[in-house]
Short mmCIF file of C-alpha atoms in Angstrom, two decimals:
data_model
loop_
_atom_site.label_atom_id
_atom_site.label_comp_id
_atom_site.label_asym_id
_atom_site.label_seq_id
_atom_site.Cartn_x
_atom_site.Cartn_y
_atom_site.Cartn_z
CA MET A 74 -16.29 39.92 -4.52
CA THR A 75 -16.27 39.11 -8.19
CA PRO A 76 -14.61 41.76 -10.38
CA THR A 77 -17.93 42.95 -11.84
CA GLU A 78 -19.31 43.93 -8.47
CA THR A 79 -16.41 46.21 -7.68
CA GLY A 80 -16.95 48.05 -10.98
CA VAL A 81 -13.47 46.87 -11.96
CA HIS A 82 -13.39 44.89 -15.19
CA GLY A 83 -10.86 42.88 -17.08
CA TYR A 84 -9.85 45.95 -19.07
CA SER A 85 -9.36 48.28 -16.10
CA LYS A 86 -5.62 47.60 -15.86
CA GLN A 87 -5.11 48.56 -19.54
CA LYS A 88 -7.39 51.61 -19.37
CA ASP A 89 -4.76 54.10 -20.52
CA GLN A 90 -3.76 52.04 -23.58
CA HIS A 91 -7.41 51.60 -24.52
CA LEU A 92 -8.09 55.34 -24.23
CA LYS A 93 -4.96 56.11 -26.29
CA ARG A 94 -6.14 53.69 -28.97
CA LEU A 95 -9.65 55.16 -29.04
CA ARG A 96 -8.28 58.71 -29.35
CA ARG A 97 -6.22 57.55 -32.35
CA ILE A 98 -9.35 56.04 -33.94
CA GLU A 99 -11.20 59.31 -33.26
CA GLY A 100 -8.37 61.08 -35.14
CA GLN A 101 -8.72 58.61 -38.03
CA VAL A 102 -12.44 59.38 -38.32
CA ARG A 103 -11.70 63.13 -38.34
CA GLY A 104 -9.13 62.35 -41.05
CA LEU A 105 -11.93 60.76 -43.10
CA GLN A 106 -13.88 63.99 -42.78
CA ARG A 107 -10.95 66.01 -44.13
CA MET A 108 -10.57 63.58 -47.05
CA VAL A 109 -14.25 64.05 -47.98
CA GLU A 110 -13.99 67.85 -47.61
CA GLU A 111 -10.88 67.91 -49.85
CA ASP A 112 -12.50 65.72 -52.55
CA VAL A 113 -9.94 62.95 -52.14
CA TYR A 114 -10.34 59.98 -54.52
CA CYS A 115 -13.02 57.47 -53.34
CA ILE A 116 -10.70 54.45 -53.20
CA ASP A 117 -8.24 56.27 -50.90
CA ILE A 118 -11.11 57.08 -48.53
CA LEU A 119 -12.23 53.42 -48.58
CA THR A 120 -8.68 52.37 -47.68
CA GLN A 121 -8.79 54.69 -44.65
CA VAL A 122 -12.21 53.27 -43.65
CA SER A 123 -10.70 49.74 -43.64
CA ALA A 124 -7.85 50.99 -41.42
CA SER A 125 -10.29 52.56 -38.93
CA THR A 126 -12.53 49.46 -38.87
CA LYS A 127 -9.48 47.27 -38.30
CA ALA A 128 -8.39 49.50 -35.38
CA LEU A 129 -11.86 49.27 -33.83
CA GLN A 130 -11.79 45.49 -34.20
CA SER A 131 -8.41 45.04 -32.54
CA PHE A 132 -9.68 47.22 -29.65
CA ALA A 133 -12.73 44.93 -29.42
CA LEU A 134 -10.57 41.77 -29.48
CA GLN A 135 -8.35 43.13 -26.71
CA LEU A 136 -11.41 43.92 -24.58
CA LEU A 137 -12.90 40.49 -25.30
CA GLU A 138 -9.69 38.70 -24.28
CA GLU A 139 -9.65 40.57 -20.95
CA HIS A 140 -13.36 39.84 -20.45
CA LEU A 141 -12.83 36.11 -21.00
CA ARG A 142 -9.81 36.06 -18.71
CA HIS A 143 -11.49 37.94 -15.87
CA CYS A 144 -15.29 38.09 -15.94
CA VAL A 145 -15.97 34.72 -17.65
CA ALA A 146 -13.23 32.88 -15.73
CA ALA A 147 -14.51 34.35 -12.42
CA ALA A 148 -18.02 33.13 -13.24
CA ALA A 149 -16.64 29.62 -13.93
CA VAL A 150 -14.86 29.56 -10.59
CA GLU A 151 -17.98 30.84 -8.84
CA GLY A 152 -19.98 27.91 -10.36
CA GLY A 153 -23.76 27.75 -10.68
CA GLU A 154 -25.67 29.31 -13.54
CA GLU A 155 -23.51 32.43 -13.82
CA ILE A 156 -21.10 30.77 -16.29
CA ASP A 157 -23.93 29.95 -18.73
CA ALA A 158 -25.15 33.56 -18.72
CA LYS A 159 -21.61 34.92 -19.18
CA VAL A 160 -20.82 32.52 -22.05
CA GLU A 161 -24.12 33.26 -23.81
CA GLU A 162 -23.51 36.99 -23.45
CA ALA A 163 -19.91 36.76 -24.76
CA THR A 164 -20.98 34.60 -27.73
CA ALA A 165 -23.73 37.09 -28.66
CA ALA A 166 -21.16 39.91 -28.57
CA ILE A 167 -18.82 37.89 -30.83
CA ALA A 168 -21.74 37.22 -33.21
CA ARG A 169 -22.42 40.99 -33.46
CA LEU A 170 -18.75 41.65 -34.22
CA LEU A 171 -18.80 38.94 -36.93
CA ARG A 172 -21.81 40.50 -38.62
CA THR A 173 -20.07 43.87 -39.08
CA MET B 129 -13.54 65.41 -69.05
CA THR B 130 -14.20 62.34 -66.91
CA PRO B 131 -15.36 63.10 -63.33
CA THR B 132 -12.01 62.08 -61.77
CA GLU B 133 -10.08 64.73 -63.67
CA THR B 134 -12.23 67.56 -62.40
CA GLY B 135 -11.61 66.44 -58.78
CA VAL B 136 -15.33 65.79 -58.56
CA HIS B 137 -16.14 62.25 -57.53
CA GLY B 138 -19.22 60.12 -57.30
CA TYR B 139 -19.69 61.15 -53.67
CA SER B 140 -19.36 64.88 -54.18
CA LYS B 141 -23.12 65.43 -54.50
CA GLN B 142 -23.74 63.73 -51.11
CA LYS B 143 -20.80 65.44 -49.39
CA ASP B 144 -22.92 66.98 -46.60
CA GLN B 145 -24.63 63.69 -45.70
CA HIS B 146 -21.26 61.92 -45.64
CA LEU B 147 -19.73 64.57 -43.37
CA LYS B 148 -22.78 64.40 -41.08
CA ARG B 149 -22.43 60.63 -40.87
CA LEU B 150 -18.71 60.82 -40.13
CA ARG B 151 -19.25 63.39 -37.37
CA ARG B 152 -21.78 61.01 -35.80
CA ILE B 153 -19.23 58.16 -35.95
CA GLU B 154 -16.64 60.48 -34.39
CA GLY B 155 -19.16 61.08 -31.59
CA GLN B 156 -19.64 57.32 -31.17
CA VAL B 157 -15.87 56.82 -30.77
CA ARG B 158 -15.76 59.57 -28.15
CA GLY B 159 -18.68 57.77 -26.50
CA LEU B 160 -16.50 54.63 -26.32
CA GLN B 161 -13.83 56.66 -24.53
CA ARG B 162 -16.36 57.82 -21.90
CA MET B 163 -17.54 54.22 -21.40
CA VAL B 164 -13.95 53.07 -20.74
CA GLU B 165 -13.31 56.04 -18.39
CA GLU B 166 -16.52 55.26 -16.46
CA ASP B 167 -15.69 51.52 -16.11
CA VAL B 168 -18.77 50.45 -18.08
CA TYR B 169 -19.26 46.67 -18.39
CA CYS B 170 -17.13 45.12 -21.19
CA ILE B 171 -20.04 43.63 -23.15
CA ASP B 172 -21.81 47.02 -23.35
CA ILE B 173 -18.64 48.55 -24.79
CA LEU B 174 -18.36 45.72 -27.34
CA THR B 175 -21.98 46.40 -28.39
CA GLN B 176 -21.06 50.04 -29.03
CA VAL B 177 -17.99 48.98 -31.03
CA SER B 178 -20.24 46.87 -33.30
CA ALA B 179 -22.52 49.88 -33.81
CA SER B 180 -19.57 52.12 -34.78
CA THR B 181 -18.08 49.50 -37.12
CA LYS B 182 -21.49 49.05 -38.76
CA ALA B 183 -21.79 52.83 -39.26
CA LEU B 184 -18.32 52.95 -40.86
CA GLN B 185 -19.28 50.07 -43.15
CA SER B 186 -22.50 51.65 -44.35
CA PHE B 187 -20.53 54.86 -45.08
CA ALA B 188 -18.07 52.73 -47.09
CA LEU B 189 -20.88 50.97 -49.00
CA GLN B 190 -22.46 54.33 -49.88
CA LEU B 191 -19.14 55.63 -51.19
CA LEU B 192 -18.54 52.40 -53.11
CA GLU B 193 -21.95 52.58 -54.78
CA GLU B 194 -21.29 56.15 -55.93
CA HIS B 195 -17.81 55.15 -57.12
CA LEU B 196 -19.21 52.28 -59.21
CA ARG B 197 -21.95 54.48 -60.64
CA HIS B 198 -19.62 57.36 -61.60
CA CYS B 199 -15.90 56.54 -61.77
CA VAL B 200 -16.18 52.87 -62.89
CA ALA B 201 -19.09 53.53 -65.28
CA ALA B 202 -17.22 56.50 -66.82
CA ALA B 203 -14.16 54.31 -67.38
CA ALA B 204 -16.35 51.70 -69.13
CA VAL B 205 -17.81 54.33 -71.45
CA GLU B 206 -14.31 55.67 -72.14
CA GLY B 207 -13.21 52.16 -73.19
CA GLY B 208 -9.61 50.96 -73.43
CA GLU B 209 -7.65 49.67 -70.44
CA GLU B 210 -9.04 52.18 -67.94
CA ILE B 211 -11.98 49.88 -67.03
CA ASP B 212 -9.65 47.01 -66.06
CA ALA B 213 -7.64 49.27 -63.73
CA LYS B 214 -10.81 50.70 -62.14
CA VAL B 215 -12.37 47.24 -61.62
CA GLU B 216 -9.17 45.83 -60.14
CA GLU B 217 -8.87 48.82 -57.82
CA ALA B 218 -12.54 48.58 -56.68
CA THR B 219 -12.25 44.80 -56.09
CA ALA B 220 -9.11 45.30 -53.98
CA ALA B 221 -10.96 47.91 -51.88
CA ILE B 222 -13.89 45.48 -51.41
CA ALA B 223 -11.42 42.74 -50.39
CA ARG B 224 -9.93 45.05 -47.72
CA LEU B 225 -13.41 45.82 -46.39
CA LEU B 226 -14.21 42.07 -46.26
CA ARG B 227 -11.09 41.35 -44.24
CA THR B 228 -12.04 43.74 -41.46
CA MET C 241 -27.01 41.54 -77.21
CA THR C 242 -25.68 42.23 -73.72
CA PRO C 243 -23.78 39.32 -72.14
CA THR C 244 -26.61 38.50 -69.72
CA GLU C 245 -29.06 37.76 -72.54
CA THR C 246 -26.79 35.19 -74.14
CA GLY C 247 -26.49 33.36 -70.76
CA VAL C 248 -22.77 34.05 -70.89
CA HIS C 249 -21.50 35.93 -67.87
CA GLY C 250 -18.27 37.50 -66.79
CA TYR C 251 -17.22 34.28 -65.07
CA SER C 252 -17.94 31.95 -68.02
CA LYS C 253 -14.35 32.07 -69.30
CA GLN C 254 -13.00 30.96 -65.88
CA LYS C 255 -15.66 28.29 -65.34
CA ASP C 256 -13.22 25.41 -64.91
CA GLN C 257 -11.11 27.26 -62.28
CA HIS C 258 -14.26 28.20 -60.38
CA LEU C 259 -15.55 24.61 -60.40
CA LYS C 260 -12.13 23.35 -59.27
CA ARG C 261 -12.15 25.86 -56.42
CA LEU C 262 -15.68 24.92 -55.35
CA ARG C 263 -14.84 21.22 -55.34
CA ARG C 264 -11.89 21.99 -53.06
CA ILE C 265 -14.20 23.91 -50.70
CA GLU C 266 -16.62 20.98 -50.76
CA GLY C 267 -13.68 18.76 -49.71
CA GLN C 268 -12.86 21.19 -46.87
CA VAL C 269 -16.42 20.97 -45.56
CA ARG C 270 -16.28 17.18 -45.68
CA GLY C 271 -12.98 17.50 -43.79
CA LEU C 272 -14.85 19.44 -41.08
CA GLN C 273 -17.28 16.54 -40.77
CA ARG C 274 -14.42 14.08 -40.25
CA MET C 275 -12.89 16.38 -37.59
CA VAL C 276 -16.19 16.43 -35.66
CA GLU C 277 -16.62 12.64 -36.03
CA GLU C 278 -13.07 12.08 -34.73
CA ASP C 279 -13.53 14.43 -31.72
CA VAL C 280 -10.80 16.79 -32.87
CA TYR C 281 -10.08 19.74 -30.55
CA CYS C 282 -12.57 22.64 -30.99
CA ILE C 283 -9.95 25.28 -31.84
CA ASP C 284 -8.51 23.17 -34.68
CA ILE C 285 -12.01 22.85 -36.16
CA LEU C 286 -12.52 26.62 -35.89
CA THR C 287 -9.23 27.16 -37.73
CA GLN C 288 -10.52 24.94 -40.57
CA VAL C 289 -13.81 26.87 -40.64
CA SER C 290 -11.87 30.13 -41.15
CA ALA C 291 -9.95 28.52 -44.03
CA SER C 292 -13.19 27.39 -45.72
CA THR C 293 -14.86 30.78 -45.22
CA LYS C 294 -11.81 32.51 -46.67
CA ALA C 295 -11.89 30.19 -49.72
CA LEU C 296 -15.58 30.98 -50.26
CA GLN C 297 -14.85 34.71 -50.00
CA SER C 298 -12.02 34.67 -52.53
CA PHE C 299 -14.34 32.76 -54.92
CA ALA C 300 -16.96 35.50 -54.35
CA LEU C 301 -14.42 38.30 -54.96
CA GLN C 302 -13.28 36.67 -58.20
CA LEU C 303 -16.88 36.40 -59.41
CA LEU C 304 -17.58 39.98 -58.36
CA GLU C 305 -14.56 41.29 -60.27
CA GLU C 306 -15.68 39.51 -63.44
CA HIS C 307 -19.26 40.78 -62.92
CA LEU C 308 -18.04 44.40 -62.61
CA ARG C 309 -15.79 44.06 -65.65
CA HIS C 310 -18.46 42.50 -67.88
CA CYS C 311 -22.07 42.91 -66.75
CA VAL C 312 -21.74 46.31 -64.99
CA ALA C 313 -19.39 47.76 -67.64
CA ALA C 314 -21.72 46.55 -70.45
CA ALA C 315 -24.65 48.29 -68.73
CA ALA C 316 -22.64 51.52 -68.53
CA VAL C 317 -21.83 51.39 -72.23
CA GLU C 318 -25.48 50.63 -73.02
CA GLY C 319 -26.50 53.78 -71.11
CA GLY C 320 -29.97 54.53 -69.74
CA GLU C 321 -31.23 53.23 -66.40
CA GLU C 322 -29.59 49.81 -66.69
CA ILE C 323 -26.38 51.01 -65.00
CA ASP C 324 -28.27 52.20 -61.87
CA ALA C 325 -29.98 48.82 -61.50
CA LYS C 326 -26.70 46.93 -61.98
CA VAL C 327 -24.79 49.13 -59.48
CA GLU C 328 -27.55 48.85 -56.88
CA GLU C 329 -27.64 45.08 -57.32
CA ALA C 330 -23.83 44.74 -57.04
CA THR C 331 -23.70 46.98 -53.93
CA ALA C 332 -26.43 44.90 -52.25
CA ALA C 333 -24.44 41.72 -52.99
CA ILE C 334 -21.30 43.33 -51.48
CA ALA C 335 -23.32 44.39 -48.41
CA ARG C 336 -24.48 40.76 -47.90
CA LEU C 337 -20.88 39.53 -48.16
CA LEU C 338 -19.79 42.17 -45.61
CA ARG C 339 -22.41 41.03 -43.12
CA THR C 340 -21.15 37.45 -43.08
CA MET D 138 -9.89 14.50 -15.69
CA THR D 139 -10.55 17.70 -17.63
CA PRO D 140 -12.81 17.24 -20.70
CA THR D 141 -9.90 17.69 -23.16
CA GLU D 142 -7.98 14.71 -21.80
CA THR D 143 -10.85 12.32 -22.37
CA GLY D 144 -11.13 13.43 -26.02
CA VAL D 145 -14.60 14.67 -25.18
CA HIS D 146 -15.13 18.32 -26.04
CA GLY D 147 -17.79 20.87 -25.45
CA TYR D 148 -19.38 20.02 -28.80
CA SER D 149 -19.48 16.26 -28.30
CA LYS D 150 -23.04 16.30 -26.96
CA GLN D 151 -24.30 18.13 -30.07
CA LYS D 152 -22.25 16.02 -32.52
CA ASP D 153 -25.25 14.87 -34.57
CA GLN D 154 -26.63 18.40 -35.03
CA HIS D 155 -23.18 19.65 -36.06
CA LEU D 156 -22.75 16.84 -38.59
CA LYS D 157 -26.26 17.51 -39.98
CA ARG D 158 -25.41 21.19 -40.35
CA LEU D 159 -22.10 20.47 -42.08
CA ARG D 160 -23.75 18.05 -44.53
CA ARG D 161 -26.25 20.83 -45.40
CA ILE D 162 -23.35 23.25 -46.01
CA GLU D 163 -21.66 20.59 -48.16
CA GLY D 164 -24.92 20.44 -50.18
CA GLN D 165 -24.91 24.24 -50.52
CA VAL D 166 -21.38 24.19 -51.93
CA ARG D 167 -22.39 21.49 -54.43
CA GLY D 168 -25.34 23.75 -55.28
CA LEU D 169 -22.86 26.53 -56.09
CA GLN D 170 -21.12 24.17 -58.50
CA ARG D 171 -24.41 23.46 -60.30
CA MET D 172 -25.14 27.21 -60.55
CA VAL D 173 -21.73 27.81 -62.20
CA GLU D 174 -22.21 24.82 -64.56
CA GLU D 175 -25.67 26.12 -65.56
CA ASP D 176 -24.42 29.71 -66.19
CA VAL D 177 -26.64 31.18 -63.50
CA TYR D 178 -26.45 35.00 -63.13
CA CYS D 179 -23.42 36.14 -61.05
CA ILE D 180 -25.44 38.01 -58.40
CA ASP D 181 -27.56 34.92 -57.66
CA ILE D 182 -24.39 32.89 -57.11
CA LEU D 183 -23.01 35.61 -54.79
CA THR D 184 -26.25 35.46 -52.78
CA GLN D 185 -25.75 31.69 -52.34
CA VAL D 186 -22.12 32.24 -51.28
CA SER D 187 -23.32 34.62 -48.53
CA ALA D 188 -25.81 31.97 -47.34
CA SER D 189 -23.06 29.30 -47.18
CA THR D 190 -20.63 31.62 -45.38
CA LYS D 191 -23.35 32.53 -42.89
CA ALA D 192 -24.07 28.83 -42.25
CA LEU D 193 -20.34 28.16 -41.65
CA GLN D 194 -20.20 31.11 -39.24
CA SER D 195 -23.17 30.01 -37.18
CA PHE D 196 -21.57 26.52 -36.95
CA ALA D 197 -18.37 28.21 -35.73
CA LEU D 198 -20.26 30.34 -33.17
CA GLN D 199 -22.03 27.26 -31.81
CA LEU D 200 -18.71 25.43 -31.45
CA LEU D 201 -17.11 28.49 -29.82
CA GLU D 202 -19.93 28.79 -27.27
CA GLU D 203 -19.52 25.13 -26.28
CA HIS D 204 -15.73 25.57 -26.12
CA LEU D 205 -16.06 28.57 -23.78
CA ARG D 206 -18.60 26.77 -21.60
CA HIS D 207 -16.56 23.58 -21.26
CA CYS D 208 -12.88 23.81 -22.13
CA VAL D 209 -12.26 27.45 -21.07
CA ALA D 210 -14.47 27.18 -17.95
CA ALA D 211 -12.71 23.92 -16.95
CA ALA D 212 -9.33 25.63 -17.29
CA ALA D 213 -10.54 28.50 -15.05
CA VAL D 214 -11.67 26.05 -12.36
CA GLU D 215 -8.38 24.16 -12.64
CA GLY D 216 -6.52 27.45 -12.01
CA GLY D 217 -2.85 28.11 -12.79
CA GLU D 218 -1.59 29.15 -16.22
CA GLU D 219 -4.00 26.95 -18.19
CA ILE D 220 -6.67 29.67 -18.30
CA ASP D 221 -4.30 32.19 -19.94
CA ALA D 222 -3.38 29.70 -22.67
CA LYS D 223 -7.03 28.81 -23.29
CA VAL D 224 -8.15 32.46 -23.44
CA GLU D 225 -5.29 33.42 -25.79
CA GLU D 226 -6.10 30.47 -28.04
CA ALA D 227 -9.86 31.28 -28.12
CA THR D 228 -9.18 34.98 -28.85
CA ALA D 229 -6.85 34.06 -31.75
CA ALA D 230 -9.57 31.80 -33.19
CA ILE D 231 -12.12 34.66 -32.90
CA ALA D 232 -9.64 37.02 -34.61
CA ARG D 233 -9.29 34.57 -37.54
CA LEU D 234 -13.09 34.37 -37.86
CA LEU D 235 -13.32 38.19 -37.83
CA ARG D 236 -10.79 38.48 -40.66
CA THR D 237 -12.84 36.33 -43.00
#
């Protein structure tokens, strides 16, 4: 069975690290709320936004790497049209990340 | 007194909308955690990351616009070297946003 | 007269450096063409694309800084509605840069 | 033989379209030079920079898609450590694109 059918994905092995990372980003966004509530200077808030966006992006890159290594590679080994669909899908996801 | 001295910034008038927006982004990041816990397909998680990054960016653009309209404009009216420092500072913040 | 009416803009003083920079970027894009013609490895071409995009962005940031310091600051000093139009226009330009 | 050994890459079949695209981008960068020489308004130049950056990015995405479909897929079929190296390399290239 290919990984996707068992509900197990490339990222499943690193689940705990991903969750830890996302909880930290959640904390950063709550930190932004406190900064706004406490009338912190605009530029300092913008600096914190860049830090949170960067953290989200490195989470996305990590997930993408695992997806390429597992789901896309499995589709290549399987052969047939599956690889085209997987590559198209991954490229569209990368395009969305580039536009933000 | 210029706005910055009174602790009131360009964004102060829209404080509630900003806080509402940030709480929604916080909810999106918690949503990412649920997706990872529930073994959702990688590409769907990446799509949600793009949505959260986009929301953070539009919050940053809103803040930047208010900063230019209030803090930077006030420094220009004040004259002297203050405008150079404010412009340099704003450009550096924009550069950080571009790099993420 | 405000700078914009005399056709002189914030970047006019640095015109030669900007033109030099743009000619270098033009050379980088021609370099990309050679790499494709010579069947260079995809990843090496992508690395060169990032270098060219980065060069375009630092040109844009330089122009933006000069625009804030001259055109936007002049509008603030002039007072009235001009500053709102200038800030909106600059924020829209920054948003376009962020989306690429 | 894997595609990379024969000097033929994923993008080789679309070489003409890629070269046509790059020549258009080269023309856009020369257009930026003319705008600076003719003292065109800063915001209009920034709009043209965004168009050129976007064109470079869609060239990069096209190349990346072909690289995933050919070079990375071939490495997956070949098995062994090659796939890890290819995935790492592709993810690093995507990270560089994200940072610009």
